[in-house]
Coordinates of C-alpha atoms in Angstrom, one line a residue:
Chain A
M1 CA -22.2 47.0 91.6
H2 CA -18.9 47.6 93.3
E3 CA -17.0 45.7 90.6
T4 CA -18.7 47.7 87.8
I5 CA -17.8 51.0 89.5
R6 CA -14.3 49.9 90.2
L7 CA -13.8 48.9 86.5
R8 CA -15.2 52.2 85.3
I9 CA -13.0 54.2 87.5
K10 CA -9.9 52.3 86.2
E11 CA -11.1 52.8 82.6
I12 CA -11.3 56.5 83.2
I13 CA -7.8 56.6 84.5
A14 CA -6.4 54.4 81.8
N15 CA -8.3 55.8 78.8
E16 CA -9.2 59.4 79.6
L17 CA -6.4 60.8 81.7
D18 CA -3.0 61.5 80.4
V19 CA -1.3 58.7 82.3
N20 CA 0.6 55.8 80.8
I21 CA -1.1 52.8 82.4
T22 CA -3.5 50.0 81.4
V23 CA -6.6 49.0 83.3
D24 CA -5.1 45.6 84.4
K25 CA -2.0 47.4 85.8
I26 CA -3.9 49.6 88.2
D27 CA -3.6 48.4 91.8
D28 CA -6.7 49.0 93.9
N29 CA -4.6 49.8 97.0
A30 CA -2.1 52.1 95.4
S31 CA -2.3 55.8 96.2
L32 CA -3.9 57.8 93.3
Y33 CA -1.0 60.3 93.5
D34 CA 2.4 60.5 95.3
D35 CA 4.2 57.2 94.9
G36 CA 1.2 55.3 93.7
L37 CA -0.4 56.0 90.3
G38 CA 1.3 59.4 90.4
L39 CA -1.6 61.5 89.1
D40 CA -0.4 65.1 88.8
S41 CA -2.3 68.2 89.7
I42 CA -3.9 68.6 86.2
A43 CA -4.8 64.9 86.1
I44 CA -6.5 65.1 89.5
I45 CA -8.7 67.9 88.4
N46 CA -9.7 66.2 85.2
F47 CA -10.2 63.0 87.1
I48 CA -12.7 64.6 89.5
V49 CA -14.6 66.3 86.7
L50 CA -14.8 63.0 84.7
L51 CA -16.0 61.0 87.8
E52 CA -18.8 63.5 88.3
K53 CA -19.8 63.3 84.6
R54 CA -19.5 59.6 84.1
F55 CA -21.3 58.6 87.3
D56 CA -23.7 61.6 87.3
I57 CA -22.7 62.6 90.9
S58 CA -21.4 65.7 92.5
F59 CA -18.7 65.8 95.2
D60 CA -19.3 68.1 98.0
D61 CA -16.3 70.2 99.1
S62 CA -15.9 68.0 102.2
E63 CA -15.8 64.9 99.9
I64 CA -12.8 66.2 98.0
S65 CA -10.6 64.6 100.7
A66 CA -7.7 62.2 101.1
R67 CA -10.1 59.8 102.8
V68 CA -12.3 59.4 99.7
F69 CA -9.5 59.7 97.1
H70 CA -7.0 57.6 99.0
N71 CA -7.0 54.8 96.4
I72 CA -9.3 53.0 94.0
G73 CA -10.8 51.0 96.8
S74 CA -11.9 53.9 98.9
L75 CA -13.2 55.8 95.9
T76 CA -15.2 52.8 94.7
D77 CA -16.8 52.5 98.2
F78 CA -17.6 56.1 98.3
I79 CA -19.2 56.3 94.8
A80 CA -21.2 53.2 95.5
S81 CA -22.6 54.7 98.6
K82 CA -23.3 58.0 96.8
L83 CA -25.2 56.2 94.0
K84 CA -27.1 54.1 96.5
A85 CA -28.1 57.2 98.4
G86 CA -29.2 58.9 95.2
S87 CA -31.4 56.0 94.1
E88 CA -33.0 55.7 97.6
K89 CA -33.8 59.4 97.4
A90 CA -35.3 59.0 93.9
E91 CA -37.5 56.1 95.2
I92 CA -38.9 58.3 98.0
Chain B
M1 CA 20.3 86.1 112.9
K2 CA 22.4 84.3 115.4
Y3 CA 21.6 80.7 116.2
E4 CA 21.0 81.3 119.8
N5 CA 18.5 84.1 119.1
F6 CA 16.6 82.0 116.6
I7 CA 16.4 79.0 118.9
R8 CA 15.2 81.2 121.7
L9 CA 12.4 82.4 119.5
L10 CA 11.2 78.8 118.8
P11 CA 9.1 77.7 121.8
G12 CA 5.5 78.5 121.2
S13 CA 2.0 77.0 121.2
G14 CA 1.7 76.7 117.4
I15 CA 1.6 73.4 115.6
I16 CA 3.4 72.6 112.4
T17 CA 1.7 70.1 110.0
D18 CA 2.5 68.5 106.7
D19 CA 0.9 65.8 104.6
Q20 CA 2.0 63.1 106.9
G21 CA 2.1 64.3 110.5
S22 CA 2.7 67.2 112.9
I23 CA 5.1 68.5 115.4
T24 CA 5.0 71.3 118.0
Y25 CA 7.6 74.1 118.3
P26 CA 9.2 72.7 121.5
E27 CA 10.1 69.6 119.5
I28 CA 12.2 71.5 117.0
P29 CA 15.5 71.8 119.0
S30 CA 15.8 68.0 119.4
L31 CA 15.2 67.6 115.6
L32 CA 17.9 70.1 114.9
N33 CA 20.3 68.0 117.0
E34 CA 19.4 65.0 114.9
I35 CA 20.4 66.8 111.8
D36 CA 23.6 68.0 113.4
T37 CA 24.5 64.5 114.4
Y38 CA 23.7 63.1 110.9
L39 CA 25.8 65.8 109.1
N40 CA 28.7 65.3 111.5
E41 CA 28.7 61.6 110.8
Q42 CA 29.1 62.4 107.1
G43 CA 32.7 63.4 107.6
D44 CA 34.3 66.5 106.1
R45 CA 32.0 69.5 107.2
E46 CA 33.8 72.3 105.5
E47 CA 31.3 73.0 102.8
F48 CA 31.0 76.1 100.7
C49 CA 27.3 75.8 99.8
I50 CA 24.8 73.1 100.3
G51 CA 22.2 72.6 97.6
V52 CA 18.9 71.7 99.3
Q53 CA 16.4 69.6 97.4
A54 CA 13.1 69.4 99.2
E55 CA 9.4 69.4 98.9
N56 CA 7.2 71.2 101.4
S57 CA 7.4 69.1 104.5
I58 CA 8.3 69.3 108.2
S59 CA 11.6 67.7 107.3
A60 CA 12.4 70.4 104.9
L61 CA 11.4 73.1 107.4
I62 CA 13.7 71.6 110.1
T63 CA 16.5 71.4 107.5
I64 CA 16.1 75.0 106.5
V65 CA 16.0 76.2 110.2
Y66 CA 19.2 74.2 110.9
L67 CA 21.1 75.7 108.0
L68 CA 19.9 79.2 108.9
S69 CA 20.8 78.8 112.5
K70 CA 24.3 77.5 111.7
N71 CA 25.0 80.2 109.1
I72 CA 25.7 77.6 106.5
N73 CA 25.4 78.9 102.9
F74 CA 22.7 77.1 101.0
Y75 CA 21.0 77.1 97.7
L76 CA 17.3 76.2 97.4
V77 CA 16.9 74.0 94.3
P78 CA 13.7 74.9 92.5
A79 CA 11.0 72.2 92.6
R80 CA 11.0 71.8 88.8
S81 CA 14.7 71.3 88.3
R82 CA 15.5 68.3 90.4
S83 CA 18.1 66.6 88.3
M84 CA 21.9 66.4 89.1
A85 CA 22.5 67.9 85.6
S86 CA 20.9 71.2 86.6
L87 CA 22.7 71.7 89.9
P88 CA 25.0 74.7 89.8
P89 CA 28.8 74.1 90.2
F90 CA 28.9 76.4 93.2
C91 CA 27.2 73.8 95.4
D92 CA 29.8 71.4 96.7
K93 CA 27.3 69.3 98.5
I94 CA 23.7 68.3 97.9
L95 CA 21.3 67.6 100.7
T96 CA 18.2 65.8 99.6
V97 CA 15.2 65.7 101.9
R98 CA 13.1 62.8 100.6
E99 CA 9.5 62.4 101.0
S100 CA 8.6 59.1 102.6
T101 CA 5.6 56.9 102.1
S102 CA 6.0 55.8 105.7
K103 CA 4.6 58.2 108.3
N104 CA 6.9 56.6 110.8
A105 CA 10.1 57.4 108.9
G106 CA 12.4 59.5 111.1
L107 CA 13.9 62.8 110.0
V108 CA 17.4 61.4 109.4
E109 CA 16.0 58.5 107.3
R110 CA 14.8 61.1 104.9
L111 CA 18.1 62.9 104.5
S112 CA 20.8 62.2 102.0
L113 CA 24.0 64.2 101.7
T114 CA 26.1 63.7 98.6
S115 CA 28.9 65.5 96.8
N116 CA 28.1 67.5 93.7
P117 CA 30.2 66.0 90.9
A118 CA 29.9 69.3 89.0
Y119 CA 31.4 71.3 91.9
V120 CA 34.0 73.9 90.8
L121 CA 36.3 75.6 93.3
A122 CA 36.4 79.1 92.0
N123 CA 37.7 82.4 93.3
R124 CA 34.7 83.6 95.3
T125 CA 34.2 86.5 97.6
I126 CA 31.3 84.9 99.5
G127 CA 33.0 83.1 102.3
V128 CA 32.3 79.8 104.0
R129 CA 29.6 79.9 106.6
T130 CA 28.5 83.4 106.0
G131 CA 24.8 82.7 106.1
A132 CA 24.2 83.2 102.4
I133 CA 20.9 82.0 101.1
I134 CA 20.7 81.6 97.3
F135 CA 17.6 81.4 95.2
S136 CA 17.3 80.9 91.4
T137 CA 15.0 82.9 89.3
S138 CA 14.1 82.8 85.7
G139 CA 11.9 85.9 85.7
S140 CA 9.9 86.2 82.5
T141 CA 12.7 85.2 80.1
G142 CA 13.6 81.7 81.3
A143 CA 17.3 82.5 81.7
V144 CA 18.4 81.4 85.1
K145 CA 19.9 83.9 87.5
Y146 CA 21.2 83.2 91.0
V147 CA 20.2 85.6 93.7
Y148 CA 21.8 85.7 97.1
Y149 CA 20.6 87.1 100.4
S150 CA 22.2 87.5 103.8
S151 CA 20.2 85.8 106.5
S152 CA 19.7 89.2 108.2
R153 CA 18.1 90.6 105.1
L154 CA 16.0 87.5 104.6
F155 CA 14.6 87.8 108.1
R156 CA 14.0 91.5 107.7
N157 CA 12.1 90.7 104.5
A158 CA 10.0 88.3 106.4
E159 CA 9.3 91.0 109.1
N160 CA 7.8 93.2 106.4
A161 CA 5.4 90.4 105.5
I162 CA 4.6 89.8 109.2
R163 CA 3.7 93.5 109.5
R164 CA 1.6 93.6 106.3
F165 CA -0.4 90.5 107.0
H166 CA -0.5 90.9 110.8
I167 CA 1.0 87.4 111.4
D168 CA 1.4 86.5 115.0
S169 CA 1.4 83.4 117.2
H170 CA -2.4 83.0 116.8
S171 CA -2.1 83.0 113.0
R172 CA -2.7 79.8 110.9
L173 CA -0.9 79.7 107.6
L174 CA -1.4 77.1 104.9
I175 CA 1.5 76.9 102.4
P176 CA 0.9 74.8 99.2
V177 CA 3.4 76.9 97.2
P178 CA 7.1 75.8 97.3
V179 CA 9.1 77.0 100.2
T180 CA 12.1 76.8 98.0
H181 CA 11.0 80.0 96.3
M182 CA 11.1 83.4 97.8
Y183 CA 7.3 83.7 97.9
G184 CA 6.8 80.5 100.0
M185 CA 9.9 81.2 102.1
G186 CA 9.6 84.9 102.6
V187 CA 5.9 85.4 103.0
G188 CA 5.0 82.0 104.5
L189 CA 7.6 79.9 106.1
L190 CA 9.9 82.4 107.8
P191 CA 7.1 84.7 109.0
A192 CA 5.3 81.7 110.6
L193 CA 8.5 80.4 112.3
M194 CA 9.5 83.9 113.5
T195 CA 6.1 84.4 115.2
R196 CA 5.5 80.8 116.2
A197 CA 2.3 80.7 114.2
S198 CA 0.6 77.5 113.3
L199 CA 1.6 76.3 109.9
T200 CA 0.7 73.6 107.4
L201 CA 2.8 72.6 104.5
T202 CA 1.5 70.7 101.5
T203 CA 2.9 69.8 98.1
K204 CA 2.6 69.7 94.4
N205 CA -0.6 71.7 93.7
N206 CA -2.6 68.7 94.8
L207 CA -6.1 70.0 95.2
I208 CA -7.3 67.0 97.2
K209 CA -4.7 67.6 99.8
L210 CA -5.4 71.3 99.7
F211 CA -9.1 70.9 100.3
Q212 CA -8.3 68.4 103.1
H213 CA -5.9 70.8 104.8
I214 CA -8.4 73.7 104.5
A215 CA -11.1 71.6 106.1
D216 CA -8.9 70.1 108.9
F217 CA -6.5 73.1 109.6
N218 CA -8.9 76.0 109.0
P219 CA -6.2 78.5 107.9
G220 CA -6.6 82.2 108.3
L221 CA -4.1 82.9 105.6
T222 CA -3.4 80.7 102.5
L223 CA -0.6 81.3 100.0
I224 CA -1.6 80.3 96.5
N225 CA -0.8 81.2 92.9
P226 CA -2.7 81.7 89.6
T227 CA -2.3 78.0 88.7
L228 CA -4.0 76.8 91.9
I229 CA -6.7 79.5 91.5
R230 CA -7.6 78.3 88.0
M231 CA -7.6 74.7 89.3
I232 CA -9.9 75.6 92.2
L233 CA -12.2 77.5 89.8
T234 CA -12.3 74.6 87.4
L235 CA -13.6 72.3 90.1
N236 CA -16.2 74.9 91.1
K237 CA -16.6 73.7 94.7
K238 CA -17.1 75.7 97.8
I239 CA -14.1 75.9 100.2
P240 CA -14.9 75.7 103.9
G241 CA -13.7 78.3 106.3
K242 CA -12.8 81.9 105.9
S243 CA -9.2 82.1 104.8
T244 CA -7.7 85.2 103.3
F245 CA -5.9 84.0 100.2
I246 CA -2.7 85.6 98.9
T247 CA -1.6 85.2 95.3
A248 CA 1.7 86.0 93.6
G249 CA 3.4 85.4 90.3
E250 CA 1.6 86.0 87.0
T251 CA -0.9 88.8 87.3
L252 CA -4.4 87.4 87.4
D253 CA -7.0 89.0 85.1
L254 CA -9.7 91.0 86.8
Q255 CA -12.5 88.6 85.9
T256 CA -10.8 85.6 87.3
H257 CA -9.9 87.6 90.4
R258 CA -13.4 88.7 91.0
R259 CA -14.9 85.3 90.4
F260 CA -12.5 83.7 92.9
E261 CA -13.4 86.4 95.5
T262 CA -17.1 85.9 94.9
L263 CA -16.8 82.2 95.6
Y264 CA -14.0 81.9 98.1
G265 CA -13.2 85.1 99.9
Q266 CA -10.6 87.8 99.9
L267 CA -7.8 87.4 97.5
V268 CA -4.8 89.7 98.0
N269 CA -2.5 90.4 95.1
L270 CA 1.1 90.3 96.2
Y271 CA 3.7 91.9 93.9
G272 CA 7.3 91.0 94.4
C273 CA 10.3 89.3 92.9
T274 CA 13.0 87.0 94.0
E275 CA 15.4 89.8 94.3
L276 CA 13.4 91.9 96.7
G277 CA 10.8 89.5 98.1
A278 CA 7.4 91.1 98.9
I279 CA 7.2 94.7 97.5
A280 CA 3.5 95.6 97.6
T281 CA 0.0 94.2 98.0
S282 CA -3.5 95.1 96.9
S283 CA -6.1 95.7 99.5
R284 CA -4.9 95.2 103.1
P285 CA -6.3 92.3 105.0
R286 CA -9.8 93.0 106.0
F287 CA -9.1 93.4 109.7
L288 CA -7.3 96.6 108.9
R289 CA -9.0 99.8 107.8
S290 CA -8.8 99.7 104.1
A291 CA -8.8 102.8 101.9
S292 CA -9.6 100.8 98.8
R293 CA -10.3 97.2 97.9
D294 CA -9.3 97.6 94.2
R295 CA -7.6 94.4 93.3
Q296 CA -5.0 95.7 91.0
W297 CA -3.8 98.9 92.8
L298 CA -0.9 98.1 95.0
S299 CA 0.4 99.7 98.2
P300 CA 4.1 99.2 99.0
L301 CA 5.0 97.4 102.3
Q302 CA 6.5 99.4 105.1
N303 CA 10.2 100.2 104.5
V304 CA 9.7 99.7 100.8
T305 CA 9.6 102.6 98.3
V306 CA 8.4 102.3 94.7
M307 CA 9.2 104.9 92.1
I308 CA 7.9 105.3 88.6
R309 CA 10.3 106.8 86.1
G310 CA 7.9 109.1 84.2
R311 CA 5.1 111.4 85.3
Q312 CA 2.2 109.0 85.5
T313 CA 3.3 106.0 83.6
G314 CA 6.7 104.5 83.3
E315 CA 9.2 101.9 84.4
L316 CA 9.1 100.8 88.1
F317 CA 12.0 101.0 90.5
C318 CA 12.1 99.9 94.1
R319 CA 14.2 100.7 97.1
H320 CA 13.9 98.0 99.7
N321 CA 15.4 97.7 103.1
A322 CA 15.6 93.9 102.9
G323 CA 16.4 92.9 99.4
F324 CA 19.1 90.7 97.9
K325 CA 22.8 91.4 98.2
G326 CA 23.5 90.6 94.6
Y327 CA 23.7 88.0 91.8
I328 CA 26.3 85.3 91.5
D329 CA 27.2 83.2 88.5
Q330 CA 27.0 79.4 88.4
N331 CA 30.5 79.2 89.9
G332 CA 29.5 81.2 92.9
V333 CA 31.3 84.4 91.9
P334 CA 29.4 87.6 92.5
T335 CA 28.5 89.3 89.2
V336 CA 26.4 92.2 90.2
G337 CA 26.3 93.6 93.7
R338 CA 23.6 95.7 95.2
P339 CA 24.7 98.6 97.3
K340 CA 22.5 99.3 100.3
G341 CA 19.9 101.9 99.7
S342 CA 20.1 101.6 95.9
W343 CA 17.2 101.5 93.5
H344 CA 16.5 98.2 91.9
R345 CA 15.1 98.2 88.4
L346 CA 12.0 96.0 88.4
R347 CA 11.7 95.9 84.6
D348 CA 7.9 96.4 84.9
I349 CA 5.8 99.2 83.7
G350 CA 3.5 100.9 86.1
V351 CA 0.9 103.5 86.5
Y352 CA 0.9 105.8 89.5
A353 CA -2.4 106.4 91.4
G354 CA -1.4 108.8 94.1
N355 CA -1.0 108.1 97.8
K356 CA 1.9 105.8 97.1
R357 CA -0.4 103.4 95.2
F358 CA 0.5 102.0 91.8
K359 CA -0.6 99.4 89.3
V360 CA 1.7 97.1 87.2
T361 CA 0.7 97.1 83.6
G362 CA 3.3 94.8 82.2
R363 CA 7.0 94.0 81.6
R364 CA 9.2 96.6 80.1
D365 CA 10.5 94.1 77.7
N366 CA 7.0 93.3 76.7
C367 CA 6.1 96.8 75.6
I368 CA 5.6 97.9 72.1
N369 CA 5.2 101.2 70.3
R370 CA 2.0 101.4 68.3
A371 CA 1.4 104.7 66.6
G372 CA 3.5 106.5 69.2
F373 CA 1.8 104.9 72.2
L374 CA 3.9 102.7 74.5
I375 CA 1.6 99.7 75.0
S376 CA 2.1 96.7 77.3
L377 CA 1.5 93.4 75.7
E378 CA 0.3 92.0 79.1
E379 CA -2.2 94.8 79.2
I380 CA -3.5 93.7 75.8
E381 CA -3.6 90.1 77.1
Q382 CA -5.6 91.0 80.2
A383 CA -8.0 93.0 78.0
L384 CA -8.5 90.0 75.8
C385 CA -9.1 87.7 78.7
Q386 CA -11.8 90.0 80.1
L387 CA -13.5 90.3 76.7
L388 CA -13.2 86.7 75.7
P389 CA -14.1 84.5 78.8
D390 CA -13.4 81.3 76.9
L391 CA -9.7 82.1 76.6
S392 CA -7.7 80.0 79.0
H393 CA -4.3 81.6 78.2
V394 CA -3.2 84.1 75.6
I395 CA 0.2 85.5 74.6
V396 CA 0.4 88.5 72.4
F397 CA 3.6 89.5 70.6
E398 CA 4.8 91.7 67.7
L399 CA 5.9 89.8 64.7
S400 CA 9.0 91.5 63.2
Q401 CA 8.9 91.2 59.4
P402 CA 11.8 92.3 57.2
F403 CA 11.2 95.3 55.0
D404 CA 7.9 95.9 56.6
P405 CA 7.6 99.0 58.8
I406 CA 4.4 97.7 60.5
S407 CA 4.8 94.6 62.6
P408 CA 1.6 92.8 63.0
L409 CA 0.3 91.9 66.5
I410 CA -0.3 88.2 66.9
A411 CA -2.4 86.6 69.6
V412 CA -1.8 82.9 70.3
C413 CA -4.8 81.5 72.2
E414 CA -5.4 78.5 74.4
M415 CA -9.1 78.0 74.6
T416 CA -11.0 76.5 77.6
A417 CA -11.5 72.8 77.1
G418 CA -14.3 72.0 74.7
V419 CA -14.7 75.5 73.3
P420 CA -14.0 75.8 69.6
F421 CA -11.6 78.4 68.3
D422 CA -13.0 81.1 66.0
G423 CA -10.3 83.7 65.3
A424 CA -12.5 85.8 62.9
A425 CA -15.3 86.1 65.5
M426 CA -12.8 87.0 68.3
R427 CA -11.2 89.7 66.2
S428 CA -14.5 91.1 65.2
L429 CA -15.6 91.3 68.8
C430 CA -12.3 92.9 69.8
R431 CA -12.6 95.6 67.1
S432 CA -16.0 96.5 68.3
R433 CA -15.0 96.8 72.0
M434 CA -11.3 97.6 72.2
D435 CA -9.1 100.5 71.3
R436 CA -7.8 99.8 67.8
Y437 CA -4.2 99.9 69.0
F438 CA -4.9 96.9 71.3
V439 CA -6.6 94.6 68.7
P440 CA -4.3 91.8 67.5
D441 CA -4.0 91.5 63.7
E442 CA -4.2 87.8 63.8
F443 CA -5.4 85.1 66.2
Y444 CA -4.0 81.6 66.3
P445 CA -5.1 78.7 68.5
I446 CA -2.6 76.6 70.5
A447 CA -3.5 73.3 72.2
E448 CA -1.5 74.0 75.3
M449 CA 0.4 77.1 76.2
P450 CA 4.1 76.3 77.1
K451 CA 5.1 77.4 80.5
L452 CA 8.3 78.4 82.3
S453 CA 9.4 76.5 85.5
S454 CA 7.8 79.4 87.4
G455 CA 4.4 78.6 85.9
K456 CA 4.4 81.8 83.8
P457 CA 3.7 81.5 80.1
D458 CA 6.8 81.0 78.0
R459 CA 6.7 83.9 75.6
L460 CA 10.0 83.1 73.9
T461 CA 9.0 79.6 73.0
V462 CA 5.6 80.8 71.7
K463 CA 7.2 83.5 69.6
S464 CA 10.0 81.3 68.3
T465 CA 7.7 78.5 67.3
Y466 CA 5.2 80.7 65.6
P467 CA 3.0 79.7 63.8
P468 CA 2.0 77.2 66.5
V469 CA 1.4 73.6 65.6
I470 CA -2.1 72.6 66.5

């Protein structure tokens, strides 16, 4: 599941944000902004909105954080745990 | 302000944070010595004016404190014009304060002092080491002007902000707006330093960092701007804590202002300009007795007087005890001085409400005459935004046509993402709900509204490229 999530996140960045990068060039450990992928302020907003839509999740205000959005790796782990928590709740 | 007095003020219990780390006030003197050592090592120290290129950071803060304390003339390079080609020739040196990806990078490792190849030695009247601080402003026209302050006036300007916002050593200020502009410097950075308040600096309108800092730092006062406000509203998330937010720059429409306040808390409108700093604010911070919480009626700060030339409505003028000293040209030669106690023309139109309160209705340059009425184009734009909530941005202008006595009013509209444009429907709604003099004759869509470096809509570009290319 992690790999699927990771790939989808990269596809969102490469195909739906206004950044000039391909999926295969996105480094999992690079910062999403600053000296990494360099997402600007508008791209960050669009990115968060797209993640919520594409994964059918909602970030709480405390989850819009540097810890979660540090890089692709941290974001993947977070979304995976959120999806897992959501499906466990649905089962109950 | 003398160096010794400024340094004596510095010890305090507040903490200063940026995106990478933090320091305390007692650590500042040793960091100032590091800069002193570094600059002395660079050789010839007889500089006329240092151009400072810096993002919001502790390193930038220390650099600014150092230059102020040594009375070195400096120019704050705006965040959006960081290329050598745009540096004015009056700067003989450029001091770049780099961001570092390494949290362990020392202060000196982030500094770089170079000569400005465009430097021109001209016949100036601003002397060396006179404590001149220079900002650039484009106003609402995009043409660059250089505004210079004396350090004493800059500190007095900050004192006005300290009084208005009741900033003291217990305050906690969050500053995501550039400290290289008069807003971030005069309302945020200097007031915090002068009172030894706790302070967090963050950069580049990054909402993730902003949310993180709000959660970690719990500010009592946060400086933002309409761009950040719209970004926060787009995300539609709750913000923790109970900060009072201050906004300055482009006037926010009432609907957006109310929506932000409903979701996030008090939003104070700050009216000012680079030339005079903070002039007036809407409702006072809630811990003061407030006569009115109307968001668009403004009360001048202490020691600031605003006059309307006209009985009720007219052009605004301001007399300020701590405004700029004058303008200089790109070679550093003063062009227009400002005698102490003189009135400064703000080039805005205002309405007087009594009890010293007033409202800004638009730029004087952006007023038109329709059937004998002087109408502000910005007032029309605000009315459109209230009536048409799917409008993201709108610019209204008068289209001059040869041999036609009546110039049509054109509205160029950027819609909210995903919302289709329907000019006929918009015009029909406006005609049914607005005074006919306010209703644009034609509506045009635009994919993205061009902006000035200040973030304000670029009217000249929109008007000159009409009709817009979709």
